[in-house]
Amino acid sequence: MIVSEILDITVDSEIANLSVGEKYKKGTSEERLEAGYQLISYLNLGLIELSKRFTLRTEAVLLNLYPEVNIYTVRNPELIRVIDAYDATGKQLRFPDTVGDTSFDIKEVAYDTFLIPVVKESQVMLVAKYIVKQVEALADEIDIPLVMIDALCNYIAYKAYSSLGGNNKKDSDVYFARFEQNCMILASMGYNDTSEILGKNISHRGFV
């Protein structure tokens, strides 16, 4: 679906009585543009929240390794966390299983920083979870499963009501609770499962 379709659904239902919804549907050209930007910012926050809870976008990251270097950092503001790591032969690298476990190939120091105690290869491939692509315009495609649209609409409504403050907190709480319920249902459907991520067959990415 595209951004305008999501906003139309949200405005026609969840936020029909709010000024931002009225401006988006019936305002002047300037008011519609301003309301559109405001709603798109809420939509993007919703995409970030869904990306934190579910694996919506994965990418492979190649790290060039050097014998004298043991700490490596992935510099990307859209990175959420690294899911898996593989050497140049396609072998999965081992992360620590428990606190104090020293028989590992790679260890997460921070969400974007990793310790590789013994450098055996010239490259390591990380399979990383990222924030789904943000949108900017009404015609932009939203890259999430259709079953998550209801959750996204509820999140937009939550942000729209919470931005008003005051007596609207009750309504914002209602929509956030609906968003949470949507996420629980999605999790029960398996959308938090990472078994089908990119790393399942890295040879298709040309690394092996």
Short mmCIF file of C-alpha atoms in Angstrom, two decimals:
data_model
loop_
_atom_site.label_atom_id
_atom_site.label_comp_id
_atom_site.label_asym_id
_atom_site.label_seq_id
_atom_site.Cartn_x
_atom_site.Cartn_y
_atom_site.Cartn_z
CA MET A 1 0.00 0.00 0.00
CA ILE A 2 1.05 3.60 -0.44
CA VAL A 3 1.16 6.31 2.22
CA SER A 4 -1.97 8.13 1.06
CA GLU A 5 -4.04 4.94 1.36
CA ILE A 6 -2.90 4.40 4.95
CA LEU A 7 -3.59 8.01 5.89
CA ASP A 8 -7.04 7.91 4.24
CA ILE A 9 -7.96 4.85 6.30
CA THR A 10 -6.73 6.47 9.51
CA VAL A 11 -8.33 9.85 8.87
CA ASP A 12 -11.69 8.36 7.86
CA SER A 13 -11.89 6.28 11.04
CA GLU A 14 -9.54 6.73 13.99
CA ILE A 15 -8.89 10.50 13.76
CA ALA A 16 -11.93 11.72 11.82
CA ASN A 17 -12.82 14.23 14.55
CA LEU A 18 -9.36 15.68 15.09
CA SER A 19 -8.29 18.94 13.50
CA VAL A 20 -5.32 17.29 11.78
CA GLY A 21 -7.73 14.84 10.13
CA GLU A 22 -10.14 17.56 9.06
CA LYS A 23 -7.30 19.66 7.63
CA TYR A 24 -5.92 16.66 5.75
CA LYS A 25 -9.30 15.92 4.13
CA LYS A 26 -10.98 19.33 3.82
CA GLY A 27 -8.42 22.05 4.46
CA THR A 28 -6.80 24.48 2.10
CA SER A 29 -3.89 23.27 -0.03
CA GLU A 30 -1.46 24.62 2.55
CA GLU A 31 -3.36 23.02 5.44
CA ARG A 32 -3.56 19.66 3.66
CA LEU A 33 0.17 19.75 2.98
CA GLU A 34 0.99 20.63 6.59
CA ALA A 35 -1.35 17.95 7.94
CA GLY A 36 0.10 15.42 5.53
CA TYR A 37 3.65 16.05 6.74
CA GLN A 38 2.48 15.77 10.35
CA LEU A 39 0.71 12.46 9.74
CA ILE A 40 3.65 11.08 7.76
CA SER A 41 5.92 11.81 10.74
CA TYR A 42 3.56 9.78 12.95
CA LEU A 43 3.49 7.00 10.35
CA ASN A 44 7.29 6.86 10.28
CA LEU A 45 7.38 6.60 14.07
CA GLY A 46 4.95 3.71 13.75
CA LEU A 47 7.23 2.01 11.23
CA ILE A 48 10.13 2.37 13.66
CA GLU A 49 8.06 0.86 16.49
CA LEU A 50 6.98 -2.08 14.33
CA SER A 51 10.58 -2.59 13.18
CA LYS A 52 11.70 -2.85 16.81
CA ARG A 53 9.11 -5.52 17.54
CA PHE A 54 9.25 -7.54 14.33
CA THR A 55 11.88 -8.47 11.74
CA LEU A 56 10.70 -6.43 8.76
CA ARG A 57 13.98 -5.69 7.01
CA THR A 58 17.27 -7.59 7.00
CA GLU A 59 20.47 -6.88 5.12
CA ALA A 60 23.90 -8.43 4.84
CA VAL A 61 26.87 -6.39 6.05
CA LEU A 62 30.42 -7.35 5.07
CA LEU A 63 33.13 -6.58 7.59
CA ASN A 64 36.70 -6.44 6.36
CA LEU A 65 38.87 -7.96 9.08
CA TYR A 66 42.47 -7.17 9.98
CA PRO A 67 44.84 -9.31 12.11
CA GLU A 68 45.65 -6.47 14.48
CA VAL A 69 42.02 -5.37 15.00
CA ASN A 70 39.54 -7.18 17.25
CA ILE A 71 36.75 -4.61 17.71
CA TYR A 72 34.48 -3.73 14.77
CA THR A 73 31.56 -1.30 14.49
CA VAL A 74 28.67 -1.21 12.01
CA ARG A 75 27.91 2.45 11.33
CA ASN A 76 24.31 2.78 10.19
CA PRO A 77 21.63 4.81 12.03
CA GLU A 78 18.94 2.40 10.78
CA LEU A 79 20.57 -0.63 12.41
CA ILE A 80 18.55 -2.28 15.19
CA ARG A 81 20.69 -5.32 15.94
CA VAL A 82 22.74 -8.07 14.34
CA ILE A 83 20.99 -11.44 14.14
CA ASP A 84 23.70 -13.76 12.81
CA ALA A 85 27.27 -13.88 11.58
CA TYR A 86 29.03 -16.10 9.02
CA ASP A 87 32.59 -16.63 7.86
CA ALA A 88 33.70 -16.70 4.22
CA THR A 89 32.89 -20.42 3.89
CA GLY A 90 29.30 -19.91 5.02
CA LYS A 91 29.87 -21.33 8.50
CA GLN A 92 27.75 -19.70 11.18
CA LEU A 93 29.86 -17.97 13.82
CA ARG A 94 29.13 -18.65 17.46
CA PHE A 95 27.97 -15.95 19.88
CA PRO A 96 28.27 -16.48 23.67
CA ASP A 97 25.43 -18.62 25.06
CA THR A 98 25.67 -17.36 28.64
CA VAL A 99 27.37 -14.65 30.68
CA GLY A 100 30.99 -15.64 31.13
CA ASP A 101 31.03 -17.95 28.10
CA THR A 102 34.46 -17.55 26.49
CA SER A 103 34.19 -20.16 23.71
CA PHE A 104 32.74 -17.79 21.13
CA ASP A 105 33.74 -16.64 17.66
CA ILE A 106 32.09 -13.22 17.92
CA LYS A 107 30.64 -11.25 20.83
CA GLU A 108 28.27 -8.28 20.88
CA VAL A 109 29.84 -5.43 22.85
CA ALA A 110 27.07 -2.98 21.95
CA TYR A 111 24.19 -3.20 19.50
CA ASP A 112 26.53 -2.02 16.72
CA THR A 113 29.95 -3.10 18.02
CA PHE A 114 31.49 -6.58 18.06
CA LEU A 115 34.52 -8.35 19.46
CA ILE A 116 36.21 -10.95 17.23
CA PRO A 117 38.99 -12.36 19.46
CA VAL A 118 40.72 -14.47 16.80
CA VAL A 119 40.75 -13.15 13.24
CA LYS A 120 40.85 -16.18 10.91
CA GLU A 121 39.24 -14.73 7.79
CA SER A 122 39.59 -11.56 5.73
CA GLN A 123 35.84 -10.98 5.86
CA VAL A 124 32.84 -11.76 8.02
CA MET A 125 29.25 -11.30 6.98
CA LEU A 126 26.72 -10.04 9.51
CA VAL A 127 23.00 -10.49 9.00
CA ALA A 128 21.42 -7.42 10.54
CA LYS A 129 17.93 -6.26 11.40
CA TYR A 130 17.14 -2.71 10.26
CA ILE A 131 14.36 -0.17 10.58
CA VAL A 132 12.03 -0.52 7.61
CA LYS A 133 12.53 2.23 5.03
CA GLN A 134 11.01 5.54 6.08
CA VAL A 135 8.62 7.39 3.76
CA GLU A 136 8.50 11.02 2.67
CA ALA A 137 5.64 11.46 0.21
CA LEU A 138 2.01 10.39 -0.15
CA ALA A 139 2.87 8.24 -3.18
CA ASP A 140 5.63 6.28 -1.38
CA GLU A 141 5.16 2.54 -0.93
CA ILE A 142 5.06 1.20 2.63
CA ASP A 143 7.14 -1.96 2.87
CA ILE A 144 5.34 -3.96 5.58
CA PRO A 145 2.97 -6.95 5.47
CA LEU A 146 -0.67 -5.98 4.91
CA VAL A 147 -1.68 -7.63 8.19
CA MET A 148 0.26 -4.89 10.02
CA ILE A 149 -1.74 -2.02 8.54
CA ASP A 150 -4.28 -1.98 11.39
CA ALA A 151 -1.47 -1.74 13.93
CA LEU A 152 0.12 1.11 11.98
CA CYS A 153 -3.19 3.02 11.78
CA ASN A 154 -3.69 2.64 15.54
CA TYR A 155 -0.19 3.94 16.16
CA ILE A 156 -0.79 7.00 13.97
CA ALA A 157 -4.02 7.66 15.91
CA TYR A 158 -2.16 7.25 19.21
CA LYS A 159 0.43 9.85 18.20
CA ALA A 160 -2.23 12.21 16.82
CA TYR A 161 -4.19 12.17 20.10
CA SER A 162 -1.14 12.25 22.37
CA SER A 163 0.22 15.31 20.55
CA LEU A 164 -2.84 17.26 21.71
CA GLY A 165 -2.28 16.51 25.40
CA GLY A 166 -4.80 17.43 28.08
CA ASN A 167 -8.14 15.59 27.93
CA ASN A 168 -7.01 13.59 24.91
CA LYS A 169 -4.69 11.35 26.95
CA LYS A 170 -7.49 8.85 27.53
CA ASP A 171 -8.06 8.50 23.79
CA SER A 172 -4.32 8.22 23.10
CA ASP A 173 -4.07 5.47 25.73
CA VAL A 174 -6.93 3.59 24.05
CA TYR A 175 -5.21 3.64 20.66
CA PHE A 176 -1.86 2.64 22.12
CA ALA A 177 -3.56 -0.28 23.87
CA ARG A 178 -5.07 -1.28 20.51
CA PHE A 179 -1.63 -1.07 18.93
CA GLU A 180 -0.21 -3.30 21.65
CA GLN A 181 -3.06 -5.77 21.12
CA ASN A 182 -2.38 -5.78 17.37
CA CYS A 183 1.28 -6.56 18.06
CA MET A 184 0.39 -9.41 20.42
CA ILE A 185 -1.83 -10.95 17.73
CA LEU A 186 0.90 -10.52 15.10
CA ALA A 187 3.43 -12.18 17.41
CA SER A 188 1.07 -15.11 17.95
CA MET A 189 0.87 -15.45 14.16
CA GLY A 190 4.65 -15.84 13.95
CA TYR A 191 5.65 -12.40 12.73
CA ASN A 192 8.37 -12.15 15.36
CA ASP A 193 9.99 -15.33 14.04
CA THR A 194 13.44 -14.77 12.51
CA SER A 195 13.91 -18.27 11.06
CA GLU A 196 13.31 -17.06 7.50
CA ILE A 197 15.77 -14.18 7.59
CA LEU A 198 18.42 -13.45 5.03
CA GLY A 199 21.06 -15.53 6.79
CA LYS A 200 19.22 -18.79 6.15
CA ASN A 201 20.93 -19.12 2.77
CA ILE A 202 23.76 -16.61 2.46
CA SER A 203 25.27 -18.30 -0.57
CA HIS A 204 22.51 -16.69 -2.64
CA ARG A 205 24.03 -13.32 -1.75
CA GLY A 206 27.32 -14.19 -3.43
CA PHE A 207 29.35 -14.42 -0.23
CA VAL A 208 30.31 -18.10 -0.53
#
